[in-house]
mmCIF file of C-alpha atoms in Angstrom:
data_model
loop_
_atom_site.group_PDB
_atom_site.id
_atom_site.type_symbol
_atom_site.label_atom_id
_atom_site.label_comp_id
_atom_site.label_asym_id
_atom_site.label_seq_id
_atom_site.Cartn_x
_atom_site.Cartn_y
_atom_site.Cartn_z
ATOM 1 C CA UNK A 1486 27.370 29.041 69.322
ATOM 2 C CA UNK A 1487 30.918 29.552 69.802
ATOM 3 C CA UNK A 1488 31.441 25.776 70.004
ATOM 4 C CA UNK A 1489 30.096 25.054 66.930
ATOM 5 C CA UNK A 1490 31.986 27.422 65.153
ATOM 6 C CA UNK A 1491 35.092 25.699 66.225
ATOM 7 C CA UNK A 1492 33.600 22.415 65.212
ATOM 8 C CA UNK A 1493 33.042 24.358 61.844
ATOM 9 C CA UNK A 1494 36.329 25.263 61.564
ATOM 10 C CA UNK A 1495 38.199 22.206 62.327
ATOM 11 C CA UNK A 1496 35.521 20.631 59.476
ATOM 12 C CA UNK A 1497 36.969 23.173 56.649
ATOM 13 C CA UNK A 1498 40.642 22.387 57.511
ATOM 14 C CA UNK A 1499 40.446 18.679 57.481
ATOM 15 C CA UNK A 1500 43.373 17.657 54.916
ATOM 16 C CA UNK A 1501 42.465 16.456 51.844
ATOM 17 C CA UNK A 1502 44.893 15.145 49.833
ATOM 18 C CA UNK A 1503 45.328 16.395 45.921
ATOM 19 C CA UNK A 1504 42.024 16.515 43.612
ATOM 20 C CA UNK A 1505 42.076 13.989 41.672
ATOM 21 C CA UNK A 1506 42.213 14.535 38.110
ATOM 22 C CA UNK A 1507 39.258 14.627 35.875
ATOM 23 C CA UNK A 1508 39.102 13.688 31.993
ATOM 24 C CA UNK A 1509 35.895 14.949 30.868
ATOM 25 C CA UNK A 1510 36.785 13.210 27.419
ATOM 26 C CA UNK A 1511 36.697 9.803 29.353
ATOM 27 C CA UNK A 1512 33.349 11.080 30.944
ATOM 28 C CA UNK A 1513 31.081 9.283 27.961
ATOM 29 C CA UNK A 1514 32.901 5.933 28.207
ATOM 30 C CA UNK A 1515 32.515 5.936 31.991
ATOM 31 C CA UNK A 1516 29.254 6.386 31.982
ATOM 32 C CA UNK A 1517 28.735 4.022 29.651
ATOM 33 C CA UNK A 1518 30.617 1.211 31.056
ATOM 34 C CA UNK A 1519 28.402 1.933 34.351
ATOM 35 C CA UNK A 1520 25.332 1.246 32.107
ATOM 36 C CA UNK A 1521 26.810 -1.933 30.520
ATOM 37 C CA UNK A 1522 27.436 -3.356 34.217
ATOM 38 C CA UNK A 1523 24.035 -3.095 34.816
ATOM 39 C CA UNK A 1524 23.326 -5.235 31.740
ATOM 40 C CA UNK A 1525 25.813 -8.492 32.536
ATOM 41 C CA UNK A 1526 23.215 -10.331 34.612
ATOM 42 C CA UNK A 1527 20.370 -10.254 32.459
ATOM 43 C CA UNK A 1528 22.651 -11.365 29.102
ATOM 44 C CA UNK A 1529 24.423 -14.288 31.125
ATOM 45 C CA UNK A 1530 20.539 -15.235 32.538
ATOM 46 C CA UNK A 1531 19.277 -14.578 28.812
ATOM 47 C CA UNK A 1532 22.319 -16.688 27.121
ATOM 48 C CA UNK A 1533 21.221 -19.012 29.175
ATOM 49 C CA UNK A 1534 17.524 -19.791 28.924
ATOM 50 C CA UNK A 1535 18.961 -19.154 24.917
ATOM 51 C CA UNK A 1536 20.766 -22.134 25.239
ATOM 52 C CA UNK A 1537 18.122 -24.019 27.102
ATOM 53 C CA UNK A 1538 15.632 -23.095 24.176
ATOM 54 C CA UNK A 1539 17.996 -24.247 21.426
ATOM 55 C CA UNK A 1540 19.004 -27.759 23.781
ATOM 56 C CA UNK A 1541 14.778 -28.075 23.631
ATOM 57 C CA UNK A 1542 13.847 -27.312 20.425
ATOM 58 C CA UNK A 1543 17.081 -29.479 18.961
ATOM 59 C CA UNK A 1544 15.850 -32.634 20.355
ATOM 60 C CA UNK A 1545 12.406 -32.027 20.533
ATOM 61 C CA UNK A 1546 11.557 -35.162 19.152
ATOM 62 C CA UNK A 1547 13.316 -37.095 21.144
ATOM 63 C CA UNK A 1548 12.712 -35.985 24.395
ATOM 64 C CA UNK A 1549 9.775 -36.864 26.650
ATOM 65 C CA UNK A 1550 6.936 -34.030 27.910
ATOM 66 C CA UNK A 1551 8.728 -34.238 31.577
ATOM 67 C CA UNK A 1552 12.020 -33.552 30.549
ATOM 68 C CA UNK A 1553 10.338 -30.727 27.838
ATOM 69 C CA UNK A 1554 8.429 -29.559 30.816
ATOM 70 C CA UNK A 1555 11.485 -29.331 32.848
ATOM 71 C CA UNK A 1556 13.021 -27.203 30.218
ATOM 72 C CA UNK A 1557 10.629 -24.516 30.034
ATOM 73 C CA UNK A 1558 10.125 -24.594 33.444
ATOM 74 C CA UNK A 1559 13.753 -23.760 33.903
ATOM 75 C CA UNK A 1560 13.470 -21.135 31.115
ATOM 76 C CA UNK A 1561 10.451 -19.499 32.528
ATOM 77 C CA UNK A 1562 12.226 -19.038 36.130
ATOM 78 C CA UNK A 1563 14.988 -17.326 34.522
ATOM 79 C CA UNK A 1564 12.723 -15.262 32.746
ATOM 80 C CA UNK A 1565 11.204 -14.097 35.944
ATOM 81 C CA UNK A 1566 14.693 -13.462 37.306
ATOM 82 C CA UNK A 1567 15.436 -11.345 34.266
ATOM 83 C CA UNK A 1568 12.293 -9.451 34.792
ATOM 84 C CA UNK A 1569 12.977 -8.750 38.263
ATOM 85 C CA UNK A 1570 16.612 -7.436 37.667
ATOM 86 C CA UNK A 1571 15.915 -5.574 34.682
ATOM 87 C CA UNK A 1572 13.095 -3.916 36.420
ATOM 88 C CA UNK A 1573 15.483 -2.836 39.168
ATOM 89 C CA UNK A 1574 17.330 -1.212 36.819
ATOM 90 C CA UNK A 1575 14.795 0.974 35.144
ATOM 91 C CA UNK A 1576 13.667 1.660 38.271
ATOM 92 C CA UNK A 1577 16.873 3.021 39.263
ATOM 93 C CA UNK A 1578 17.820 5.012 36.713
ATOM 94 C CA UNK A 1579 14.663 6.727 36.254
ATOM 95 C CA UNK A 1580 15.366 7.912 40.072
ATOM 96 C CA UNK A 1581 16.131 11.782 39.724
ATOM 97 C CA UNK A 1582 19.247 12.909 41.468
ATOM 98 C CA UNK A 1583 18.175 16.245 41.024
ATOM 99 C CA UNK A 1584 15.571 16.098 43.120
ATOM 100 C CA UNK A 1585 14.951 17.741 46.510
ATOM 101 C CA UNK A 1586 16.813 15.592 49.024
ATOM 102 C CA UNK A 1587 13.700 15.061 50.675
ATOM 103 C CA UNK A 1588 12.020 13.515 47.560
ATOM 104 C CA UNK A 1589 14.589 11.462 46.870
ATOM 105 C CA UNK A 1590 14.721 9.875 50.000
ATOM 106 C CA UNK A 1591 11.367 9.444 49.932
ATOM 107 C CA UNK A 1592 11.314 7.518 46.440
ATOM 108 C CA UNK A 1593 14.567 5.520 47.279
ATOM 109 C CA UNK A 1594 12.934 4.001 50.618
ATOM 110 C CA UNK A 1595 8.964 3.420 48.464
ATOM 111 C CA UNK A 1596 11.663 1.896 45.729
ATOM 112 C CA UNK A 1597 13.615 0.092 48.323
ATOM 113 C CA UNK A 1598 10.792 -2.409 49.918
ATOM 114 C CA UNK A 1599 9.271 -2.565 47.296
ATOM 115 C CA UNK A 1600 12.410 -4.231 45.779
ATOM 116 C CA UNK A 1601 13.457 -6.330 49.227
ATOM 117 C CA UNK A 1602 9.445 -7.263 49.218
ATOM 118 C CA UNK A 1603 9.903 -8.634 45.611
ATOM 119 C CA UNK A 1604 12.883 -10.421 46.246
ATOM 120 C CA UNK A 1605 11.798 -12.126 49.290
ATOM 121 C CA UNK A 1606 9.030 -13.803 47.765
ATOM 122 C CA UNK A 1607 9.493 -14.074 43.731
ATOM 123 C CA UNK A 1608 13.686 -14.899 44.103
ATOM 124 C CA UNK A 1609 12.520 -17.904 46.588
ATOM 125 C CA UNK A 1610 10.077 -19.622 44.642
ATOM 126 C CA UNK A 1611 12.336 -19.135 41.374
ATOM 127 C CA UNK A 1612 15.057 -21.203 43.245
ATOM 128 C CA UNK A 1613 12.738 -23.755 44.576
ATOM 129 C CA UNK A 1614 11.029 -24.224 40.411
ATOM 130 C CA UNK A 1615 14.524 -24.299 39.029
ATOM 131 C CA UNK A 1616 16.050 -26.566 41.127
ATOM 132 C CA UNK A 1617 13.090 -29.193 40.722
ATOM 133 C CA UNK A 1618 13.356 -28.493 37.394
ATOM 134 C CA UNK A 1619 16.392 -29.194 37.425
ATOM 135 C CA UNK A 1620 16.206 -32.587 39.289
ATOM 136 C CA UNK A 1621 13.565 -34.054 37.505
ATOM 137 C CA UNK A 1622 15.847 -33.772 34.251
ATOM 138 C CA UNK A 1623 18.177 -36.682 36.368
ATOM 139 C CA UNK A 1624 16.360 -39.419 34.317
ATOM 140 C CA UNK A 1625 17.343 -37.967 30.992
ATOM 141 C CA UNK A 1626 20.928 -37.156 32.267
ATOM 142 C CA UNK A 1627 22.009 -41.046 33.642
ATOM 143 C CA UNK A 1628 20.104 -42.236 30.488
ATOM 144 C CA UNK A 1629 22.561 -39.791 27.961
ATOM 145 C CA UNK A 1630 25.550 -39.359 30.078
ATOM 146 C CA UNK A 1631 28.619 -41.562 30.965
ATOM 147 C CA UNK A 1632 28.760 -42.446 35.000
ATOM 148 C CA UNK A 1633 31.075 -40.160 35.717
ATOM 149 C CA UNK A 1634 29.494 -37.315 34.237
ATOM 150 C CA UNK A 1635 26.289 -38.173 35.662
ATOM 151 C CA UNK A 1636 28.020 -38.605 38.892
ATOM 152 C CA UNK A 1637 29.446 -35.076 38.023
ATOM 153 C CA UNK A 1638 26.197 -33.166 37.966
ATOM 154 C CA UNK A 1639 24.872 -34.904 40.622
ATOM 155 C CA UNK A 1640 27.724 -33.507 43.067
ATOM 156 C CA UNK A 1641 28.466 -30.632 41.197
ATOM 157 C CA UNK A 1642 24.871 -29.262 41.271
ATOM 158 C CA UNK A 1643 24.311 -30.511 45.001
ATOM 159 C CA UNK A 1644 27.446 -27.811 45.694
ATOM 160 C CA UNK A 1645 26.048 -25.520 43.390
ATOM 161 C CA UNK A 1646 22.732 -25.296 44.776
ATOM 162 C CA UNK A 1647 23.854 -25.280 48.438
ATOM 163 C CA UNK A 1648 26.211 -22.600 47.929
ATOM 164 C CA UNK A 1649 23.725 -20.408 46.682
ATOM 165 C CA UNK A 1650 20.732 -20.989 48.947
ATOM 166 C CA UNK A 1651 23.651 -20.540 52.002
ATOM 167 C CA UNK A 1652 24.574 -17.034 50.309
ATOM 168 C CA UNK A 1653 21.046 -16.605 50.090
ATOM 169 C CA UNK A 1654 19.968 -17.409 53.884
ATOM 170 C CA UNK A 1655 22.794 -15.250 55.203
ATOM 171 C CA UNK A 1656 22.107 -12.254 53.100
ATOM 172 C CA UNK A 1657 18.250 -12.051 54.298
ATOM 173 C CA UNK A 1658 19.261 -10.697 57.582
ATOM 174 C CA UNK A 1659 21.521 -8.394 56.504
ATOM 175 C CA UNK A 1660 18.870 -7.370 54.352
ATOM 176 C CA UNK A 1661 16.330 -6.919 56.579
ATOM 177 C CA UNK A 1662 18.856 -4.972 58.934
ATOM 178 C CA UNK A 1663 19.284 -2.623 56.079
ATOM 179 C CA UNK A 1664 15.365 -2.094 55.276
ATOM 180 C CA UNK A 1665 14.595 -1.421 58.690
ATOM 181 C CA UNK A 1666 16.974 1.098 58.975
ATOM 182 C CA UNK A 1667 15.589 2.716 55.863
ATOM 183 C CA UNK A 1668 12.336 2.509 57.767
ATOM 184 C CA UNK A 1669 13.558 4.071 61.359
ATOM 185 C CA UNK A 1670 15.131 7.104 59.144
ATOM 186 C CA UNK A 1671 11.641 7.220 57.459
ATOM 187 C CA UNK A 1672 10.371 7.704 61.721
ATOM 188 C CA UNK A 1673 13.290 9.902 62.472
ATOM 189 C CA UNK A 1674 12.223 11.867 59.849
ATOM 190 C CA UNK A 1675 8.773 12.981 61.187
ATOM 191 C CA UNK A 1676 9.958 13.077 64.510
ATOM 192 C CA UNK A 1677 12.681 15.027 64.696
ATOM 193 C CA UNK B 949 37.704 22.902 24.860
ATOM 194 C CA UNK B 950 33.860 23.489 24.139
ATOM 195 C CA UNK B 951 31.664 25.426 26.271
ATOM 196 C CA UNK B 952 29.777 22.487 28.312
ATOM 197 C CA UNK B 953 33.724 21.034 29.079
ATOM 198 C CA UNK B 954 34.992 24.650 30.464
ATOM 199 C CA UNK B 955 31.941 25.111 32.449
ATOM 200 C CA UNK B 956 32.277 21.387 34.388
ATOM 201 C CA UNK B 957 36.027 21.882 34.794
ATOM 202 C CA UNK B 958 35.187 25.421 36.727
ATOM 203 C CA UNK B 959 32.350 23.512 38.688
ATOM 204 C CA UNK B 960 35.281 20.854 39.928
ATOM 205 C CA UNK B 961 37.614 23.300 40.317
ATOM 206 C CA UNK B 962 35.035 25.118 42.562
ATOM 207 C CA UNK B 963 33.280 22.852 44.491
ATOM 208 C CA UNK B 964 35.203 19.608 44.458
ATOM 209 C CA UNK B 965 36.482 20.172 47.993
ATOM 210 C CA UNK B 966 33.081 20.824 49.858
ATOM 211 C CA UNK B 967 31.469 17.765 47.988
ATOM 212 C CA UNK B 968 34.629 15.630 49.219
ATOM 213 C CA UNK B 969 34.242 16.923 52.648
ATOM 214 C CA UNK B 970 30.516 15.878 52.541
ATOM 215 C CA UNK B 971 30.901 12.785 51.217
ATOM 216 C CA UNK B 972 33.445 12.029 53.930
ATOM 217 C CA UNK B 973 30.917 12.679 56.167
ATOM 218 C CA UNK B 974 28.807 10.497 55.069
ATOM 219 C CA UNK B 975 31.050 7.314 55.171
ATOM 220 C CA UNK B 976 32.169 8.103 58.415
ATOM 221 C CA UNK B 977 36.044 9.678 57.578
ATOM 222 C CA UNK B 978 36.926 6.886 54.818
ATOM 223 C CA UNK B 979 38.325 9.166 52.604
ATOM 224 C CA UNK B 980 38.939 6.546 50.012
ATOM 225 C CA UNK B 981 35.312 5.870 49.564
ATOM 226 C CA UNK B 982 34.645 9.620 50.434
ATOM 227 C CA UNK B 983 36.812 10.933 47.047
ATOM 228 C CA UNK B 984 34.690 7.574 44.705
ATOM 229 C CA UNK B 985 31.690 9.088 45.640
ATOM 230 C CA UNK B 986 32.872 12.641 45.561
ATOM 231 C CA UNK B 987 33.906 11.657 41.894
ATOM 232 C CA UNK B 988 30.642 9.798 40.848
ATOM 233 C CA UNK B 989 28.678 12.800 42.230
ATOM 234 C CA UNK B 990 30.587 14.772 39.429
ATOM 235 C CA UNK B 991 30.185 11.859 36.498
ATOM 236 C CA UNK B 992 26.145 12.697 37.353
ATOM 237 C CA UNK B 993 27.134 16.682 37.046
ATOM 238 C CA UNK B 994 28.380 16.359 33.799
ATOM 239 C CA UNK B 995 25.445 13.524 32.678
ATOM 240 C CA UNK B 996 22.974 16.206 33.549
ATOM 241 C CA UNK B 997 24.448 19.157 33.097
ATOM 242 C CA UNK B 998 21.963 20.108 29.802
ATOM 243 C CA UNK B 999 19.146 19.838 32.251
ATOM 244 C CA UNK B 1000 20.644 22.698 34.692
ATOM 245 C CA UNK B 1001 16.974 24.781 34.142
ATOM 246 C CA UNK B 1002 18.777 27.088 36.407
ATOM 247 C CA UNK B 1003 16.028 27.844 38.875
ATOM 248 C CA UNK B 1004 18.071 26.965 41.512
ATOM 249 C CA UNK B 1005 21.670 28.265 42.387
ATOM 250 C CA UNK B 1006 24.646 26.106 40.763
ATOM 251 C CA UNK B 1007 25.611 24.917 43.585
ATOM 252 C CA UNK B 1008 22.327 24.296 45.336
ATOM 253 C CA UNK B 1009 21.928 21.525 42.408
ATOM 254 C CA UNK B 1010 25.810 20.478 42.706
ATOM 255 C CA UNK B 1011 24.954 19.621 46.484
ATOM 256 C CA UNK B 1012 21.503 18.283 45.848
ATOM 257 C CA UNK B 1013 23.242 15.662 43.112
ATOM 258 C CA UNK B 1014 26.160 14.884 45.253
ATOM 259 C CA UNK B 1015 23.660 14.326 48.698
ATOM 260 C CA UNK B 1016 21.417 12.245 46.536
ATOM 261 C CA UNK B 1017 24.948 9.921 45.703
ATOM 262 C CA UNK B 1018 25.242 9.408 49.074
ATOM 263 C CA UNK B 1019 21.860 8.210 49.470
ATOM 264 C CA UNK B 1020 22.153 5.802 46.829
ATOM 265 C CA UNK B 1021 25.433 4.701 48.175
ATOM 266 C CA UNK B 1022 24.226 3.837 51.700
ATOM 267 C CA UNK B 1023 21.270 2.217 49.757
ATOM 268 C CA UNK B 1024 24.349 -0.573 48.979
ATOM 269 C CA UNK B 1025 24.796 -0.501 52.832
ATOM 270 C CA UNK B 1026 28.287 -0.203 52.498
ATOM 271 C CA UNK B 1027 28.646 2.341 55.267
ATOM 272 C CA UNK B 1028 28.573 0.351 58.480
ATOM 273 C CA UNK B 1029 30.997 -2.075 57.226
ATOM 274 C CA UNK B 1030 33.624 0.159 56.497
ATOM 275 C CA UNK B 1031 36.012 1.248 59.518
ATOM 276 C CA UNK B 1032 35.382 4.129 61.660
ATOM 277 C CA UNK B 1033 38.189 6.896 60.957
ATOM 278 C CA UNK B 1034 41.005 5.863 63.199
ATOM 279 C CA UNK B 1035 41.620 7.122 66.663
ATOM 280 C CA UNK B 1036 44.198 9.195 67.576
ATOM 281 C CA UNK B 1037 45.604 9.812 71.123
ATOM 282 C CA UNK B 1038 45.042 13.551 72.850
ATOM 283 C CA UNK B 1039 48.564 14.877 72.247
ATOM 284 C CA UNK B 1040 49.193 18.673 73.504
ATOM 285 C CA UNK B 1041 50.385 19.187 69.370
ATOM 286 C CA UNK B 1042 47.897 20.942 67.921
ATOM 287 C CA UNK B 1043 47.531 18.834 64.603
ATOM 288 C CA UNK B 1044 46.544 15.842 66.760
ATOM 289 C CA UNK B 1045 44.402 17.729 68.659
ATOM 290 C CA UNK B 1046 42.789 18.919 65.635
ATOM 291 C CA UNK B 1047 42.465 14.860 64.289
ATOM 292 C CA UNK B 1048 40.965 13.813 67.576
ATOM 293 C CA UNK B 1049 38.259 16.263 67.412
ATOM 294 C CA UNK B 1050 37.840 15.500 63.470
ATOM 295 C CA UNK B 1051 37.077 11.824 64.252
ATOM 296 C CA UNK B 1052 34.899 12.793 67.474
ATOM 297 C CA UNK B 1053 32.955 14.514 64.276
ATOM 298 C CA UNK B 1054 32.867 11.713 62.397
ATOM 299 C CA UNK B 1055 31.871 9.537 64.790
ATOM 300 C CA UNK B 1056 29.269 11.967 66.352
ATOM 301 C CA UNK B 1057 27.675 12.704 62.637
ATOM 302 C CA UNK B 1058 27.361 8.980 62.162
ATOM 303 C CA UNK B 1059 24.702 8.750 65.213
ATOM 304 C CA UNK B 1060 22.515 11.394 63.156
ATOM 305 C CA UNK B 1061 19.569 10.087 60.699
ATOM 306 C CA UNK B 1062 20.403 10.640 57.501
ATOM 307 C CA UNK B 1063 18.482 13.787 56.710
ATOM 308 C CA UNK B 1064 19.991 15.564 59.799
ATOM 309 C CA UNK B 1065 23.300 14.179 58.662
ATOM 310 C CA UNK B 1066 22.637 15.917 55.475
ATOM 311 C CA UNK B 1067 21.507 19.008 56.920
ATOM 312 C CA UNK B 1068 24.893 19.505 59.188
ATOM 313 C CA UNK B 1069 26.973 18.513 56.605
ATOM 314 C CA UNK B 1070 25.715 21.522 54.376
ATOM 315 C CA UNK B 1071 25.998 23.800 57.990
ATOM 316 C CA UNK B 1072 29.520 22.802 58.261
ATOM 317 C CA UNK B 1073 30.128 23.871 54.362
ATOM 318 C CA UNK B 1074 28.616 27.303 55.604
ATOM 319 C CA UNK B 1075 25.427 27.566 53.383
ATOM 320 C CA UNK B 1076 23.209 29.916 53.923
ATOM 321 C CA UNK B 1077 20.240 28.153 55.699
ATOM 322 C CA UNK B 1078 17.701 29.562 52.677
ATOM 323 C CA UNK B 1079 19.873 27.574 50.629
ATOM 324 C CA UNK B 1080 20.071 24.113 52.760
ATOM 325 C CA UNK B 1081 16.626 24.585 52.904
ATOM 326 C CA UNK B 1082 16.499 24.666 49.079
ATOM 327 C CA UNK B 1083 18.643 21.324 48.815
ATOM 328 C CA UNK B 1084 16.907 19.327 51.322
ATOM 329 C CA UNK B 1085 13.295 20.351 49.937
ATOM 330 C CA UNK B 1086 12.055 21.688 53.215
ATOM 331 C CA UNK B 1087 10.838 25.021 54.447
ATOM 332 C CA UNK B 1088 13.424 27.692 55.875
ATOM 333 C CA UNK B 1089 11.187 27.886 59.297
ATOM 334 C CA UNK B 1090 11.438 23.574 59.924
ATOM 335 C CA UNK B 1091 15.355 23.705 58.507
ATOM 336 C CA UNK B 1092 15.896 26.858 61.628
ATOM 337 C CA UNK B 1093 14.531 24.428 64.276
ATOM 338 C CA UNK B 1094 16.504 21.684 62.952
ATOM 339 C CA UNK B 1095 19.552 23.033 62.348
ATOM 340 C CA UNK B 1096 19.532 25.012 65.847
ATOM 341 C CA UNK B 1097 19.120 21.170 67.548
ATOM 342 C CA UNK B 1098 21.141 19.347 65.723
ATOM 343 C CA UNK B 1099 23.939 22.120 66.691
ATOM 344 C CA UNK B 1100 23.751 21.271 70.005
ATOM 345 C CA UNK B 1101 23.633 17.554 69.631
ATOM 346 C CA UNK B 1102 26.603 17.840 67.757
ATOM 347 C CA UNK B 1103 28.551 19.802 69.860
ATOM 348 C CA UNK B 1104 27.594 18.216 73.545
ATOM 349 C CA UNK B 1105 28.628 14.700 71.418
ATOM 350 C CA UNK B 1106 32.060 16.197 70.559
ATOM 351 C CA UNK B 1107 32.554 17.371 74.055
ATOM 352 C CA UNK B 1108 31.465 14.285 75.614
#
C-alpha cells in the first residue's frame, strides 16, 4: 500500500507547534478545580431550595397550606434536579478511561440515553411543577409586595421562564441529533 | 523531583506528539482544541498513574486514556461545530501540497465512525496492529480486516 504510506508520512510531519509546558505541581489543583466545576450547579440549586426552606419555616405561621404547598413543591423539584445532575456526575466519573476503547464506548453510549432518556422526561415535568408552583404563590406576592414589585415578578418571571423553556425547545433537537449519532456508531460498529 | 513526577515528565516528553496528532484527528485539524484535549488526556495520565498494573505496554494505556478523552469530548458534541481545517489551494510548492493533502485527511477521517477513526489514527502513529488491537479491545484477526479496509477507504477518499 504504497499510497497509504505516503498518507502515513504526510500524517507524522504535520507541524505542530511547541509542546506546551506542563507543571506537574499545578496537576493537583487542576484536577481539583475540574471536580469543583462539577459541583456549582447542585450548591446554587441546593442554596436555593435552602433559602426556600428557611423563607417557609420563618413564616410558617403566617402563611396559608397553598402558598406552604407551593414551597415544598418548589423545593422538591429542585431536589429532583439535584438528583439528576449529581447522578450524572457519579456516573461520569466512575467511567474508566482505562478501559479497552471498545468498552468504553460501549458504557458511554448505555450512559448516554440513559441520561438524554432521563432528561427528556424528569427535566420537563420539573419545569412544568416549578413554574405552577411558582404561580400559585402570585396571591401571597400582590398581598406582601408593593405594585411595582409585584409587577416586577410578574414580568420578570414571564422572561425568565420563557427564556429557559426556548433554550430548552431548541436544545432537544440538537440533542437528539447527537444520540442518534451515538446510536448509528453503535450500527457501524457491528457492521463494519 | 520524586519518582512518580520524573516518570510523567518522560511519558510527555515521549508521547506528547502522537497523542496531539490523534487528538487532531479527532476534531477534524483544530489544533487548538486538538493540544486541550491532548493536555487533559495527560491530567488523566498523571490522576491514574498509581493504577498503571502494567499488564499492558505504557503506551498501549497512554493511547487507550487519551482515545477514551476523545470519546468523552465528542460526547459534548463539540466536534461538528467547530470548523473544518482550512483549505488550501494546489500550489506546485511542496509545503502546500503537503497541507492540501493533510486537510483531504482530515476531512476524509471525519467520514469514518468513530471506532474506525480510532483504529487509523493509531495506523497512522505506526503501532504495531497486536498493539491497536490491545487499545481498541478487539481481536488481532477482526483489527487485520479492519484496518486493511479502512486503508483503502482512506486512501481512494484522499485521491478523490
Amino acid at each position: 500500500m504504497k499510497e497509504f504510506k505516503e498518507l502515513q508520512s504526510v500524517w507524522v510531519h504535520q507541524s505542530l507547534h511547541e509542546k506546551p509546558k506542563i507543571d506537574t505541581s499545578k496537576m493537583e489543583s487542576r484536577i481539583l478545580s475540574l471536580k469543583k466545576k462539577q459541583h456549582i450547579v447542585p450548591a446554587v440549586l441546593g442554596v436555593t431550595i435552602l433559602l426556600l426552606l428557611i423563607f417557609l419555616f420563618s413564616h410558617s405561621t403566617k402563611v396559608f397550606n397553598l402558598i406552604k404547598n407551593a414551597i415544598l413543591l418548589m423545593s422538591f423539584s429542585l431536589l429532583v434536579r439535584i438528583v439528576v445532575e449529581v447522578w450524572t456526575n457519579i456516573k461520569l466519573n466512575r467511567m474508566n478511561v482505562r478501559d479497552s476503547v471498545a468498552t468504553f464506548h460501549q458504557k458511554l453510549n448505555v450512559f448516554e440515553k440513559t441520561r438524554r432518556r432521563v432528561h427528556f422526561i424528569v427535566t420537563p415535568i420539573v419545569l412544568v411543577i416549578y413554574i405552577v408552583a411558582f404561580y400559585s404563590l402570585m396571591p401571597f406576592f400582590k398581598e406582601h409586595l408593593s405594585a411595582f414589585m409585584y409587577t416586577y415578578v410578574i414580568w420578570s418571571s414571564i422572561v425568565f421562564f420563557t427564556v429557559l423553556i426556548l433554550f430548552k425547545l431548541i436544545s432537544i433537537p440538537k440533542e437528539l441529533k447527537l444520540l442518534n449519532s451515538l446510536i448509528n456508531e453503535a450500527k457501524a460498529k457491528d457492521v463494519t | 523531583m520524586d519518582n512518580k513526577e520524573e516518570i510523567f515528565n518522560h511519558l510527555y516528553e515521549t508521547y506528547f506528539d502522537n497523542v496531539l496528532r490523534m487528538c487532531n484527528g479527532y476534531v477534524n485539524g483544530d489544533f487548538e482544541t486538538a493540544s486541550d484535549l491532548a493536555q487533559d488526556a495527560f491530567v488523566k495520565v498523571w490522576q491514574n498513574m498509581d493504577k498503571f498494573e502494567g499488564k499492558a505496554k505504557i503506551s498501549t494505556w497512554i493511547y487507550r486514556i487519551a482515545i477514551n478523552t476523545c470519546l468523552l469530548y465528542k460526547r459534548n458534541s463539540k466536534i461538528e461545530s467547530k470548523a473544518i481545517a482550512k483549505q488550501v489551494l494546489y500550489d506546485s510548492q511542496d509545503e502546500d501540497l503537503q497541507e492540501f493533502k493533510l486537510n483531504k485527511m482530515f476531512a476524509a477521517i471525519n467520514t469514518l465512525s468513530l471506532q474506525n477513526k480510532s483504529i487509523i489514527l493509531l495506523e497512522l502513529e505506526s503501532l504495531p496492529q497486536k498493539e491497536i488491537a490491545e487499545i481498541m479491545g478487539m481481536s488481532h484477526s477482526a483489527i487485520r480486516v479492519r484496518i486493511l479496509r479502512i486503508k483503502e477507504k482512506l486512501s481512494k477518499l484522499v485521491k478523490k
